[in-house]
CSV table of C-alpha atoms in Angstrom, one decimal:
chain,number,residue,atom,x,y,z
M,6,MET,CA,-5.7,-13.0,10.2
M,7,PRO,CA,-4.7,-10.1,8.6
M,8,ARG,CA,-7.3,-7.5,8.8
M,9,LYS,CA,-8.5,-4.5,6.8
M,10,LEU,CA,-9.7,-0.9,8.1
M,11,ARG,CA,-13.4,-1.1,6.5
M,12,ASP,CA,-15.7,-3.5,7.9
M,13,LEU,CA,-16.7,-4.6,4.2
M,14,PRO,CA,-14.7,-4.8,0.9
M,15,GLU,CA,-15.4,-2.7,-2.4
M,16,GLU,CA,-17.0,-3.6,-5.8
M,17,GLY,CA,-14.0,-4.4,-7.8
M,18,GLU,CA,-11.5,-5.0,-4.7
M,19,ILE,CA,-9.2,-8.7,-5.0
M,20,VAL,CA,-9.5,-10.5,-2.0
M,21,MET,CA,-8.3,-13.8,0.0
M,22,ALA,CA,-11.4,-16.4,0.6
M,23,THR,CA,-11.6,-19.4,2.0
M,24,VAL,CA,-14.1,-22.2,0.5
M,25,GLU,CA,-16.3,-23.3,3.2
M,26,ARG,CA,-18.8,-25.7,1.3
M,27,VAL,CA,-18.9,-26.3,-2.4
M,28,GLU,CA,-22.7,-27.1,-4.2
M,29,ASP,CA,-23.0,-28.3,-7.9
M,30,HIS,CA,-24.0,-24.3,-8.6
M,31,GLY,CA,-21.4,-22.5,-7.0
M,32,ALA,CA,-19.2,-22.1,-3.9
M,33,PHE,CA,-19.6,-20.7,-0.4
M,34,VAL,CA,-16.7,-18.9,1.0
M,35,THR,CA,-15.6,-16.7,4.3
M,36,LEU,CA,-13.6,-13.0,3.3
M,37,ASP,CA,-10.4,-14.0,5.3
M,38,GLU,CA,-9.5,-10.1,5.7
M,39,TYR,CA,-13.1,-9.3,6.7
M,40,PRO,CA,-14.3,-11.0,9.7
M,41,GLY,CA,-17.8,-12.1,9.3
M,42,VAL,CA,-18.4,-11.4,6.2
M,43,ASP,CA,-19.2,-14.6,3.8
M,44,GLY,CA,-19.4,-14.7,0.3
M,45,TYR,CA,-20.5,-16.7,-3.1
M,46,ILE,CA,-19.0,-18.1,-5.9
M,47,HIS,CA,-21.2,-18.8,-8.7
M,48,ILE,CA,-20.1,-21.4,-11.2
M,49,SER,CA,-20.1,-19.4,-14.0
M,50,GLU,CA,-17.7,-17.4,-12.0
M,51,VAL,CA,-15.5,-20.3,-11.3
M,52,ALA,CA,-13.6,-20.4,-14.5
M,53,SER,CA,-14.0,-19.1,-18.2
M,54,GLY,CA,-15.8,-21.2,-20.6
M,55,TRP,CA,-18.2,-24.3,-19.3
M,56,VAL,CA,-17.2,-25.9,-16.2
M,57,LYS,CA,-18.7,-29.7,-15.7
M,58,ASN,CA,-17.4,-30.2,-12.2
M,59,ILE,CA,-17.1,-27.2,-9.9
M,60,ARG,CA,-14.8,-29.6,-7.7
M,61,ASP,CA,-12.1,-29.7,-10.4
M,62,TYR,CA,-11.2,-25.9,-9.6
M,63,VAL,CA,-12.7,-25.6,-5.9
M,64,LYS,CA,-12.4,-27.7,-2.7
M,65,GLU,CA,-13.5,-26.9,0.8
M,66,GLY,CA,-10.6,-25.1,3.1
M,67,GLN,CA,-8.6,-23.9,-0.1
M,68,LYS,CA,-7.4,-20.3,0.1
M,69,VAL,CA,-8.4,-18.6,-3.1
M,70,VAL,CA,-8.3,-15.0,-4.8
M,71,ALA,CA,-11.3,-13.5,-5.7
M,72,LYS,CA,-12.9,-10.4,-7.4
M,73,VAL,CA,-15.5,-8.6,-5.7
M,74,ILE,CA,-18.6,-8.1,-7.9
M,75,ARG,CA,-21.1,-6.9,-5.6
M,76,VAL,CA,-21.2,-6.2,-2.0
M,77,ASN,CA,-24.3,-6.6,0.0
M,78,PRO,CA,-23.7,-4.5,3.3
M,79,LYS,CA,-26.9,-5.0,5.2
M,80,ARG,CA,-26.2,-9.1,4.8
M,81,LYS,CA,-22.6,-8.6,5.0
M,82,TYR,CA,-22.4,-10.8,2.1
M,83,ALA,CA,-20.5,-10.1,-0.9
M,84,ASN,CA,-20.7,-12.1,-4.6
M,85,LEU,CA,-17.4,-13.1,-6.1
M,86,SER,CA,-15.4,-14.1,-9.0
M,87,LEU,CA,-12.7,-16.5,-10.0
M,88,ARG,CA,-12.3,-16.0,-13.8
M,89,LYS,CA,-12.4,-12.0,-13.3
M,90,VAL,CA,-9.2,-12.3,-11.0
M,91,THR,CA,-5.8,-12.0,-13.8
M,92,ASP,CA,-3.3,-13.8,-13.3
M,93,HIS,CA,-0.7,-10.7,-12.3
M,94,GLN,CA,-3.9,-10.0,-9.7
M,95,ARG,CA,-3.2,-13.4,-8.1
M,96,LYS,CA,0.4,-12.8,-7.7
M,97,GLU,CA,0.2,-9.5,-6.2
M,98,LYS,CA,-2.6,-10.6,-4.1
M,99,LEU,CA,-0.4,-14.1,-3.1
M,100,LYS,CA,2.8,-11.9,-2.5
M,101,GLU,CA,0.5,-9.1,-0.2
M,102,TRP,CA,-1.0,-11.8,1.4
M,103,LYS,CA,1.8,-13.9,3.0
M,104,ARG,CA,3.7,-10.2,3.7
M,105,GLU,CA,0.7,-8.9,5.7
M,106,GLN,CA,0.4,-12.7,7.9
M,107,ARG,CA,4.2,-12.0,8.4
M,108,ALA,CA,3.6,-8.5,9.6
M,109,GLU,CA,0.4,-9.4,11.9
M,110,LYS,CA,3.1,-12.4,13.4
M,111,LEU,CA,5.5,-9.5,14.3
M,112,LEU,CA,2.3,-7.7,15.6
M,113,GLU,CA,1.5,-10.3,17.9
M,114,MET,CA,5.1,-11.1,19.2
M,115,ALA,CA,5.2,-7.1,20.2
M,116,ALA,CA,1.7,-7.7,21.5
M,117,GLU,CA,2.7,-10.8,23.8
M,118,GLU,CA,5.7,-8.7,25.0
M,119,LEU,CA,3.5,-6.1,26.2
M,120,GLY,CA,1.0,-8.1,27.7
M,121,LYS,CA,-2.0,-7.6,25.4
M,122,ASP,CA,-3.8,-9.4,23.0
M,123,LEU,CA,-3.9,-9.3,19.2
M,124,ASP,CA,-7.5,-7.1,19.0
M,125,GLU,CA,-5.8,-4.5,21.8
M,126,ALA,CA,-2.6,-4.9,19.2
M,127,TYR,CA,-4.8,-3.6,16.3
M,128,GLU,CA,-6.7,-0.9,18.0
M,129,GLU,CA,-3.7,0.6,19.7
M,130,ALA,CA,-1.2,-0.1,17.0
M,131,GLY,CA,-2.0,-2.2,13.8
M,132,TYR,CA,-5.1,0.2,12.6
M,133,LYS,CA,-2.9,3.5,13.0
M,134,LEU,CA,-0.1,1.8,10.8
M,135,ILE,CA,-2.6,0.4,8.1
M,136,GLU,CA,-4.1,3.7,7.6
M,137,GLU,CA,-0.8,5.9,7.8
M,138,TYR,CA,1.1,3.3,5.8
M,139,GLY,CA,-1.6,1.4,3.4
M,140,SER,CA,-0.2,-2.0,5.0
M,141,LEU,CA,1.2,-2.9,8.2
M,142,TYR,CA,3.9,-4.6,6.0
M,143,ASP,CA,4.7,-1.8,4.3
M,144,ALA,CA,4.6,0.3,7.8
M,145,LEU,CA,7.3,-2.3,9.4
M,146,GLU,CA,9.5,-2.3,6.6
M,147,ARG,CA,9.8,1.2,6.6
M,148,ALA,CA,10.8,0.7,10.2
M,149,ALA,CA,13.3,-1.7,9.6
M,150,ALA,CA,14.6,0.9,6.7
M,151,GLU,CA,15.1,3.6,9.0
M,152,GLU,CA,16.2,1.8,11.5
M,153,GLY,CA,14.2,3.3,14.3
M,154,PRO,CA,10.4,3.7,15.4
M,155,GLU,CA,10.1,7.2,14.2
M,156,PRO,CA,8.1,6.0,10.9
M,157,LEU,CA,5.5,4.5,13.7
M,158,LEU,CA,5.1,7.7,15.9
M,159,LYS,CA,4.5,9.7,12.8
M,160,ALA,CA,1.4,7.4,12.3
M,161,GLY,CA,0.3,8.0,16.3
M,162,VAL,CA,1.4,4.8,17.6
M,163,PRO,CA,2.5,4.9,21.4
M,164,GLU,CA,5.9,4.9,22.2
M,165,GLU,CA,5.5,1.8,23.4
M,166,TRP,CA,4.4,0.1,20.6
M,167,ALA,CA,6.5,1.9,18.8
M,168,GLU,CA,9.7,1.1,20.1
M,169,LYS,CA,9.3,-2.7,20.2
M,170,LEU,CA,7.5,-2.8,16.5
M,171,ALA,CA,10.5,-1.2,15.2
M,172,GLU,CA,13.4,-3.0,17.4
M,173,LEU,CA,11.0,-6.4,15.8
M,174,ALA,CA,11.0,-4.9,12.3
M,175,ILE,CA,14.7,-4.5,12.4
M,176,GLU,CA,15.3,-8.2,13.2
M,177,ASN,CA,13.3,-10.1,11.0
M,178,ILE,CA,12.6,-7.8,7.8
M,179,GLU,CA,15.0,-7.1,5.0
M,180,PRO,CA,13.7,-3.9,3.0
M,181,GLY,CA,13.6,-4.1,-0.3
M,182,ARG,CA,13.1,-1.3,-2.7
M,183,VAL,CA,11.4,1.7,-2.2
M,184,LYS,CA,9.0,4.3,-3.8
M,185,ILE,CA,8.2,7.6,-2.2
M,186,GLU,CA,6.0,10.8,-3.9
M,187,ALA,CA,6.9,14.6,-3.1
M,188,TYR,CA,5.5,17.6,-4.6
M,189,VAL,CA,6.9,21.1,-6.2
M,190,ASP,CA,5.4,24.0,-6.7
M,191,LEU,CA,6.9,26.4,-9.7
M,192,THR,CA,6.1,29.8,-10.8
M,193,CYS,CA,7.9,31.9,-13.0
M,194,PRO,CA,6.8,35.4,-14.2
M,195,ALA,CA,9.3,35.8,-16.8
M,196,PRO,CA,8.2,36.1,-20.5
M,197,ASN,CA,10.1,33.1,-21.4
M,198,GLY,CA,8.9,31.5,-17.9
M,199,VAL,CA,7.4,28.2,-19.5
M,200,GLU,CA,10.4,27.3,-20.5
M,201,ILE,CA,12.6,28.0,-17.4
M,202,ILE,CA,9.9,25.7,-15.6
M,203,ARG,CA,10.7,23.3,-18.4
M,204,GLU,CA,14.4,23.4,-17.5
M,205,ALA,CA,13.6,23.4,-13.6
M,206,LEU,CA,11.4,19.9,-14.5
M,207,GLU,CA,14.9,18.8,-16.5
M,208,LYS,CA,16.9,19.3,-13.2
M,209,ILE,CA,15.3,17.2,-11.5
M,210,GLU,CA,15.3,14.4,-13.8
M,211,GLU,CA,18.8,14.9,-14.1
M,212,PHE,CA,19.0,13.2,-10.5
M,213,GLN,CA,17.7,9.4,-12.0
M,214,GLN,CA,21.2,7.7,-11.9
M,215,GLY,CA,22.1,4.3,-10.9
M,216,ASP,CA,19.7,2.6,-9.1
M,217,VAL,CA,17.7,5.4,-8.2
M,218,LYS,CA,14.5,6.2,-10.8
M,219,MET,CA,13.1,9.7,-10.5
M,220,GLU,CA,9.5,10.8,-12.5
M,221,VAL,CA,8.6,14.2,-12.4
M,222,GLN,CA,4.7,14.3,-13.4
M,223,TYR,CA,2.0,17.3,-14.0
M,224,VAL,CA,-0.8,17.9,-11.3
M,225,GLY,CA,-2.2,21.3,-12.1
M,226,ALA,CA,-0.4,24.7,-12.1
M,227,PRO,CA,1.8,25.5,-10.1
M,228,ARG,CA,2.4,21.8,-8.7
M,229,TYR,CA,4.3,18.9,-10.3
M,230,ARG,CA,4.2,15.6,-8.5
M,231,ILE,CA,7.8,14.1,-8.0
M,232,THR,CA,8.1,10.1,-7.7
M,233,VAL,CA,11.4,8.4,-6.7
M,234,ASP,CA,12.4,4.7,-6.7
M,235,ALA,CA,15.3,4.1,-4.2
M,236,PRO,CA,17.0,1.3,-2.8
M,237,ASP,CA,15.8,2.5,0.8
M,238,TYR,CA,13.8,5.1,2.1
M,239,ARG,CA,16.4,7.2,3.2
M,240,THR,CA,18.4,7.7,-0.1
M,241,ALA,CA,14.7,8.2,-1.7
M,242,GLU,CA,14.0,11.1,0.9
M,243,LYS,CA,17.6,12.7,0.2
M,244,MET,CA,17.0,12.8,-3.5
M,245,VAL,CA,13.7,13.8,-3.8
M,246,ARG,CA,14.6,17.1,-1.6
M,247,LYS,CA,17.5,17.4,-3.6
M,248,ALA,CA,16.1,17.3,-6.9
M,249,ALA,CA,13.6,19.4,-6.2
M,250,GLN,CA,15.9,22.0,-4.7
M,251,ALA,CA,17.5,21.7,-8.0
M,252,ALA,CA,14.5,23.0,-9.2
M,253,ILE,CA,13.6,25.5,-6.9
M,254,ASP,CA,17.2,27.2,-7.3
M,255,HIS,CA,16.7,27.2,-10.9
M,256,VAL,CA,13.4,29.5,-11.1
M,257,GLU,CA,14.4,31.6,-8.5
M,258,GLU,CA,17.6,32.1,-10.4
M,259,HIS,CA,15.1,33.7,-13.1
M,260,GLY,CA,12.8,35.4,-11.0
M,261,GLY,CA,10.3,32.9,-10.3
M,262,GLU,CA,9.4,30.9,-7.2
M,263,GLY,CA,9.4,27.5,-5.8
M,264,GLU,CA,8.0,25.8,-2.8
M,265,PHE,CA,9.0,21.7,-1.7
M,266,HIS,CA,5.8,20.0,-0.3
M,267,ARG,CA,6.9,16.3,1.5
M,268,GLU,CA,3.1,15.8,1.8
M,269,ILE,CA,-0.4,16.8,0.3
M,270,GLU,CA,-3.2,16.9,2.8
M,271,GLU,CA,-6.4,16.4,1.2
M,272,GLY,CA,-9.5,18.1,1.2
């Protein structure tokens, strides 16, 4: 089953669980993404309103989407709720779960071809991709979009894994729309510097056209975040750099300075 980087879920997290046992007062479950972690759903957390028979809502073997209420790290145990999960959260989690299952299958296929098992696959490649891109599927989708192993190599995945995973991703994943973020620092000491920077930001938004969406947000002087929503990574990367450069050119023409940052290191 798809795995997470952490050993335990966090409070408020939406998780996938399998119902193992149902009793009158609640249901005992295992958390699919966290091996060795058990959970409990009290009858009061099964549904809104009065629940006469809990078995009308949950059954042994059923997959459920739940929200983590509390976590006991020592016992590796979590209290969960079904009623606090919105319809939107449920749909998104199921979509994510199906994608991660698909991505894990590709990871398993790569492992078999390289003579490794799934545990080795996660240790040598999977966890690195999750750490870099948030999920296995997002990492493989990016490799499919860029038609090569570069995004996987960037995450520190060994070349043999990157090559094999990219090959499988290109064959099996149809890239969807993508969203990326980049940053631009803008300063202008001119008397009308604020107006110059405002005009520079408008230059960025002018690159929003057709199926490319562009959004600029203030982060903190002198930094602005540019978010691009595009059909594929190549288009997104191309447009974010063009837009940032247009803004930088504008402030430099008026005696200011600008700098583009594809990523920002935290800490």
